[in-house]
mmCIF file of C-alpha atoms and ligand atoms in Angstrom:
data_model
loop_
_atom_site.group_PDB
_atom_site.id
_atom_site.type_symbol
_atom_site.label_atom_id
_atom_site.label_comp_id
_atom_site.label_asym_id
_atom_site.label_seq_id
_atom_site.Cartn_x
_atom_site.Cartn_y
_atom_site.Cartn_z
ATOM 1 C CA VAL A 1 190.771 170.052 244.366
ATOM 2 C CA SER A 2 191.825 171.098 240.878
ATOM 3 C CA GLN A 3 190.677 174.318 239.450
ATOM 4 C CA ILE A 4 190.215 174.509 235.330
ATOM 5 C CA PHE A 5 192.302 177.564 234.541
ATOM 6 C CA VAL A 6 191.628 179.664 230.971
ATOM 7 C CA ALA A 7 194.182 181.574 230.407
ATOM 8 C CA ILE A 8 193.047 184.926 227.519
ATOM 9 C CA ASP A 9 195.185 187.315 225.868
ATOM 10 C CA GLY A 10 194.662 190.365 223.559
ATOM 11 C CA PRO A 11 195.615 193.343 222.256
ATOM 12 C CA ALA A 12 193.965 196.718 224.178
ATOM 13 C CA GLY A 13 190.147 197.277 222.893
ATOM 14 C CA SER A 14 190.019 193.525 222.373
ATOM 15 C CA GLY A 15 187.068 193.178 225.186
ATOM 16 C CA LYS A 16 189.250 190.860 227.136
ATOM 17 C CA SER A 17 188.361 192.294 230.515
ATOM 18 C CA SER A 18 184.830 192.055 229.575
ATOM 19 C CA ILE A 19 184.378 189.534 227.861
ATOM 20 C CA SER A 20 185.913 187.211 230.378
ATOM 21 C CA LYS A 21 184.193 189.135 233.053
ATOM 22 C CA ALA A 22 180.602 188.326 231.493
ATOM 23 C CA ALA A 23 182.142 184.750 230.668
ATOM 24 C CA ALA A 24 183.483 184.207 234.235
ATOM 25 C CA GLU A 25 179.872 184.919 235.543
ATOM 26 C CA ARG A 26 178.030 182.780 233.379
ATOM 27 C CA LEU A 27 181.038 179.513 234.869
ATOM 28 C CA GLY A 28 180.257 180.973 238.140
ATOM 29 C CA TYR A 29 184.379 181.285 238.227
ATOM 30 C CA ASN A 30 186.888 183.909 239.501
ATOM 31 C CA TYR A 31 188.395 185.882 237.600
ATOM 32 C CA LEU A 32 191.790 188.365 237.860
ATOM 33 C CA ASP A 33 192.161 190.946 235.285
ATOM 34 C CA THR A 34 196.000 191.093 235.235
ATOM 35 C CA GLY A 35 196.600 194.250 233.542
ATOM 36 C CA ALA A 36 194.809 195.814 236.536
ATOM 37 C CA ALA A 37 197.387 194.605 238.403
ATOM 38 C CA TYR A 38 200.178 196.485 236.230
ATOM 39 C CA ARG A 39 197.675 199.692 236.214
ATOM 40 C CA ALA A 40 197.360 199.390 240.104
ATOM 41 C CA LEU A 41 201.296 199.523 239.991
ATOM 42 C CA ALA A 42 201.320 202.452 237.576
ATOM 43 C CA TRP A 43 198.838 204.727 239.620
ATOM 44 C CA TRP A 44 201.413 203.709 242.833
ATOM 45 C CA VAL A 45 203.834 204.939 240.869
ATOM 46 C CA LEU A 46 202.417 207.969 240.528
ATOM 47 C CA GLU A 47 200.996 208.452 243.753
ATOM 48 C CA ARG A 48 204.847 208.144 245.026
ATOM 49 C CA GLY A 49 205.757 210.836 242.735
ATOM 50 C CA MET A 50 208.628 208.303 241.717
ATOM 51 C CA PRO A 51 209.749 208.316 238.071
ATOM 52 C CA THR A 52 208.218 206.153 235.815
ATOM 53 C CA ALA A 53 211.258 205.783 233.805
ATOM 54 C CA ASP A 54 213.178 204.943 237.286
ATOM 55 C CA SER A 55 213.029 201.411 236.367
ATOM 56 C CA ASP A 56 216.173 200.879 239.781
ATOM 57 C CA THR A 57 213.879 202.628 242.413
ATOM 58 C CA ILE A 58 210.359 200.866 241.112
ATOM 59 C CA VAL A 59 211.859 197.697 241.627
ATOM 60 C CA ASP A 60 213.495 198.519 245.277
ATOM 61 C CA ALA A 61 209.761 199.672 246.203
ATOM 62 C CA LEU A 62 207.947 197.361 245.302
ATOM 63 C CA PRO A 63 207.948 194.845 248.644
ATOM 64 C CA ASP A 64 206.148 198.474 250.070
ATOM 65 C CA TRP A 65 202.968 197.796 247.175
ATOM 66 C CA ASP A 66 200.605 196.755 249.100
ATOM 67 C CA TYR A 67 197.858 195.287 246.244
ATOM 68 C CA ASN A 68 194.720 193.843 246.576
ATOM 69 C CA ILE A 69 192.249 192.668 244.012
ATOM 70 C CA GLY A 70 188.867 190.963 244.057
ATOM 71 C CA VAL A 71 188.507 188.033 242.245
ATOM 72 C CA ASP A 72 184.677 187.167 242.552
ATOM 73 C CA PRO A 73 183.607 188.913 238.948
ATOM 74 C CA ASP A 74 180.238 190.190 240.463
ATOM 75 C CA ASN A 75 182.307 192.388 243.063
ATOM 76 C CA TYR A 76 185.922 193.634 240.944
ATOM 77 C CA TYR A 77 187.664 196.094 242.759
ATOM 78 C CA VAL A 78 191.292 196.892 243.118
ATOM 79 C CA ALA A 79 192.665 198.598 246.258
ATOM 80 C CA VAL A 80 196.103 200.058 247.184
ATOM 81 C CA GLY A 81 196.482 199.931 250.607
ATOM 82 C CA GLU A 82 193.216 201.320 251.747
ATOM 83 C CA THR A 83 192.901 202.612 248.846
ATOM 84 C CA ASP A 84 189.923 202.032 246.278
ATOM 85 C CA VAL A 85 191.349 202.885 242.680
ATOM 86 C CA THR A 86 188.960 200.745 240.380
ATOM 87 C CA ASN A 87 187.920 204.122 239.004
ATOM 88 C CA ALA A 88 191.036 205.908 238.973
ATOM 89 C CA ILE A 89 193.669 203.557 237.433
ATOM 90 C CA ARG A 90 191.968 203.877 234.124
ATOM 91 C CA GLU A 91 192.572 207.254 233.848
ATOM 92 C CA PRO A 92 194.334 207.854 230.963
ATOM 93 C CA ARG A 93 197.430 209.666 233.066
ATOM 94 C CA VAL A 94 197.902 205.827 233.915
ATOM 95 C CA THR A 95 197.368 204.406 231.320
ATOM 96 C CA SER A 96 200.428 206.967 229.521
ATOM 97 C CA VAL A 97 202.369 205.196 231.650
ATOM 98 C CA VAL A 98 201.311 201.891 232.420
ATOM 99 C CA SER A 99 204.006 200.153 229.357
ATOM 100 C CA SER A 100 207.210 201.685 230.806
ATOM 101 C CA VAL A 101 206.219 200.144 234.153
ATOM 102 C CA ALA A 102 205.093 196.854 233.091
ATOM 103 C CA ARG A 103 208.150 196.198 230.380
ATOM 104 C CA VAL A 104 210.594 195.931 233.269
ATOM 105 C CA PRO A 105 211.129 192.285 234.161
ATOM 106 C CA LYS A 106 211.646 192.271 237.808
ATOM 107 C CA ILE A 107 208.842 194.135 237.750
ATOM 108 C CA ARG A 108 206.904 191.477 235.787
ATOM 109 C CA GLU A 109 208.448 188.240 238.076
ATOM 110 C CA HIS A 110 207.505 190.141 240.994
ATOM 111 C CA VAL A 111 203.639 190.469 239.386
ATOM 112 C CA ASN A 112 203.686 187.273 238.165
ATOM 113 C CA ALA A 113 204.698 185.830 241.526
ATOM 114 C CA LEU A 114 201.664 187.756 242.825
ATOM 115 C CA PHE A 115 199.206 186.119 240.591
ATOM 116 C CA ARG A 116 199.929 182.883 240.811
ATOM 117 C CA ASP A 117 199.235 183.119 244.858
ATOM 118 C CA ILE A 118 195.943 184.935 243.330
ATOM 119 C CA MET A 119 194.916 181.830 241.464
ATOM 120 C CA ARG A 120 196.416 179.328 244.024
ATOM 121 C CA SER A 121 193.913 180.530 246.755
ATOM 122 C CA ALA A 122 190.885 181.863 244.833
ATOM 123 C CA PRO A 123 188.019 180.406 245.768
ATOM 124 C CA GLN A 124 186.066 179.015 242.898
ATOM 125 C CA HIS A 125 186.371 176.006 241.233
ATOM 126 C CA GLY A 126 187.813 177.695 237.619
ATOM 127 C CA ILE A 127 189.611 181.049 237.004
ATOM 128 C CA ILE A 128 189.376 183.213 234.311
ATOM 129 C CA VAL A 129 192.792 184.826 233.884
ATOM 130 C CA GLU A 130 193.573 187.626 231.917
ATOM 131 C CA GLY A 131 195.839 189.780 230.273
ATOM 132 C CA ARG A 132 198.744 189.957 228.033
ATOM 133 C CA ASP A 133 201.609 186.984 228.499
ATOM 134 C CA ILE A 134 199.581 184.145 230.414
ATOM 135 C CA THR A 135 198.449 181.729 227.717
ATOM 136 C CA THR A 136 202.739 181.812 226.902
ATOM 137 C CA VAL A 137 204.279 182.999 230.352
ATOM 138 C CA VAL A 138 202.390 182.922 233.164
ATOM 139 C CA ALA A 139 200.341 179.791 232.540
ATOM 140 C CA PRO A 140 201.505 178.127 229.376
ATOM 141 C CA ASP A 141 200.433 175.416 230.598
ATOM 142 C CA ALA A 142 196.563 176.323 231.290
ATOM 143 C CA PRO A 143 193.804 173.826 229.633
ATOM 144 C CA VAL A 144 192.027 176.459 227.720
ATOM 145 C CA ARG A 145 194.348 179.136 226.292
ATOM 146 C CA ILE A 146 192.414 181.876 224.160
ATOM 147 C CA LEU A 147 193.551 184.996 222.130
ATOM 148 C CA LEU A 148 191.074 187.304 221.837
ATOM 149 C CA THR A 149 191.213 189.089 218.923
ATOM 150 C CA ALA A 150 189.876 191.861 216.772
ATOM 151 C CA SER A 151 190.662 193.810 213.617
ATOM 152 C CA GLU A 152 192.477 197.332 214.442
ATOM 153 C CA GLU A 153 190.069 199.440 212.904
ATOM 154 C CA VAL A 154 186.774 197.744 215.750
ATOM 155 C CA ARG A 155 189.098 197.577 218.716
ATOM 156 C CA MET A 156 189.824 201.545 217.635
ATOM 157 C CA ALA A 157 186.354 202.123 217.224
ATOM 158 C CA ARG A 158 184.783 199.993 220.363
ATOM 159 C CA ARG A 159 187.278 201.909 222.940
ATOM 160 C CA SER A 160 186.194 205.134 221.432
ATOM 161 C CA ALA A 161 183.047 204.671 221.782
ATOM 162 C CA GLU A 162 183.654 203.768 225.186
ATOM 163 C CA LEU A 163 185.801 207.063 225.717
ATOM 164 C CA ALA A 164 183.080 209.516 224.265
ATOM 165 C CA ASN A 165 184.319 212.539 225.769
ATOM 166 C CA GLU A 166 188.274 211.938 224.094
ATOM 167 C CA LYS A 167 189.189 212.566 220.236
ATOM 168 C CA ALA A 168 188.935 209.609 218.941
ATOM 169 C CA THR A 169 192.118 209.825 216.715
ATOM 170 C CA GLU A 170 193.750 210.335 219.989
ATOM 171 C CA VAL A 171 192.247 207.191 221.735
ATOM 172 C CA ALA A 172 193.439 205.294 218.567
ATOM 173 C CA ASP A 173 196.851 206.948 218.464
ATOM 174 C CA GLN A 174 197.447 206.621 222.030
ATOM 175 C CA LEU A 175 195.966 202.549 221.855
ATOM 176 C CA ARG A 176 198.115 201.526 218.595
ATOM 177 C CA LYS A 177 201.283 203.211 220.865
ATOM 178 C CA ARG A 178 200.481 201.081 223.809
ATOM 179 C CA ASP A 179 200.263 197.982 221.809
ATOM 180 C CA ALA A 180 203.723 198.815 219.969
ATOM 181 C CA ALA A 181 204.999 199.207 223.264
ATOM 182 C CA ASP A 182 203.926 196.114 224.610
ATOM 183 C CA SER A 183 204.379 193.832 221.698
ATOM 184 C CA ARG A 184 208.257 194.641 222.341
ATOM 185 C CA VAL A 185 208.099 193.086 225.751
ATOM 186 C CA VAL A 186 205.500 190.019 225.313
ATOM 187 C CA ASP A 187 203.635 188.691 221.569
ATOM 188 C CA PHE A 188 200.008 188.911 221.821
ATOM 189 C CA MET A 189 199.243 189.076 218.413
ATOM 190 C CA THR A 190 199.797 185.421 217.215
ATOM 191 C CA ALA A 191 198.462 182.388 219.050
ATOM 192 C CA ALA A 192 201.172 180.282 220.411
ATOM 193 C CA ASP A 193 200.823 176.921 219.754
ATOM 194 C CA GLY A 194 197.359 175.381 220.936
ATOM 195 C CA VAL A 195 195.829 178.366 221.536
ATOM 196 C CA VAL A 196 192.463 179.150 220.330
ATOM 197 C CA THR A 197 191.642 182.454 218.494
ATOM 198 C CA VAL A 198 188.466 183.946 218.839
ATOM 199 C CA ASP A 199 188.031 187.129 216.541
ATOM 200 C CA SER A 200 185.381 188.880 217.771
ATOM 201 C CA THR A 201 185.107 191.381 214.407
ATOM 202 C CA THR A 202 182.130 190.548 213.321
ATOM 203 C CA LEU A 203 180.461 189.159 216.750
ATOM 204 C CA THR A 204 178.387 191.297 218.958
ATOM 205 C CA PHE A 205 179.413 191.282 222.830
ATOM 206 C CA ASP A 206 177.162 188.351 223.459
ATOM 207 C CA GLN A 207 178.470 186.082 220.852
ATOM 208 C CA THR A 208 181.718 186.834 221.697
ATOM 209 C CA VAL A 209 180.813 185.444 225.369
ATOM 210 C CA ASP A 210 179.407 182.537 223.590
ATOM 211 C CA ALA A 211 182.294 181.779 221.374
ATOM 212 C CA VAL A 212 184.639 181.868 224.603
ATOM 213 C CA LEU A 213 182.823 179.870 226.614
ATOM 214 C CA ASP A 214 182.050 177.356 223.615
ATOM 215 C CA VAL A 215 185.901 176.765 223.220
ATOM 216 C CA ILE A 216 186.189 176.570 227.609
ATOM 217 C CA GLU A 217 183.215 173.308 226.895
ATOM 218 C CA GLN A 218 185.427 171.598 223.915
ATOM 219 C CA GLN A 219 188.685 171.770 226.233
ATOM 220 C CA THR A 220 187.549 170.896 229.425
HETATM 221 O O1 C5P B 301 194.841 194.901 229.929
HETATM 222 P P1 C5P B 301 195.135 196.263 230.001
HETATM 223 O O2 C5P B 301 195.024 197.335 229.024
HETATM 224 O O3 C5P B 301 194.528 196.872 231.238
HETATM 225 O O4 C5P B 301 196.469 196.361 231.016
HETATM 226 C C1 C5P B 301 196.938 197.568 230.643
HETATM 227 C C2 C5P B 301 199.090 197.545 230.384
HETATM 228 O O5 C5P B 301 199.059 196.403 231.597
HETATM 229 C C3 C5P B 301 198.883 197.126 229.060
HETATM 230 O O6 C5P B 301 199.285 198.352 228.397
HETATM 231 C C4 C5P B 301 200.747 196.504 229.309
HETATM 232 O O7 C5P B 301 201.568 197.145 229.645
HETATM 233 C C5 C5P B 301 200.342 196.118 231.078
HETATM 234 N N1 C5P B 301 199.988 194.408 230.441
HETATM 235 C C6 C5P B 301 200.927 193.141 230.536
HETATM 236 N N2 C5P B 301 200.482 192.125 230.977
HETATM 237 C C7 C5P B 301 199.805 191.539 231.230
HETATM 238 C C8 C5P B 301 198.660 192.400 231.776
HETATM 239 C C9 C5P B 301 199.088 193.540 231.015
HETATM 240 O O8 C5P B 301 201.991 193.888 230.287
HETATM 241 N N3 C5P B 301 199.243 190.362 231.346
#
């Protein structure tokens, strides 16, 4: 059975994860959050007390990194070994180091190989995979490729509303820095050839999910 593969990229705060998950639920597809894998790796690097800038040490230790992710959108979880890290990987201490771990080419290769395994063994007939380089590097041949964007202002506002206990300016600053660092590694701000842009700046959450579902319907 050939799978319907949907690749979605976009910057931080674009709503990629929640939109992709909702779209996968509506379609009965699997869902893979690749950012969560990089976060789970960064969490493990911190847990092990490895210096996040020491890429050689991290690369050498990669075979010990036992990473597990749920691809059922209704039962989403991220685990490292026996530890459920679904919530811990969203903590600011992880967010602030994830880019420096994710920029190492050997780490990206290792993680991409895991993604391909996960995709191959996903049980549903379709899967939505979201991240930064899915439309360009991980799955450039995917039948549906979408760049999910929103104006910087709106992305910042949505993210600071999510994290009510943090100062909005601090969050905006962090987000901008992370996008700048990540952009040096992969381009997720402009749509590659054949990638459909969905701009959610003036759309509600439900309207954005519908827009994504429309693109999937048109392209499959
Ligand atoms: O999407 P999310 O914000 O959870 O991603 C966390 C981090 O993982 C990003 O800031 C980026 O450094 C890295 N990432 C990546 N490539 C992907 C997905 C995420 O480098 N495909």
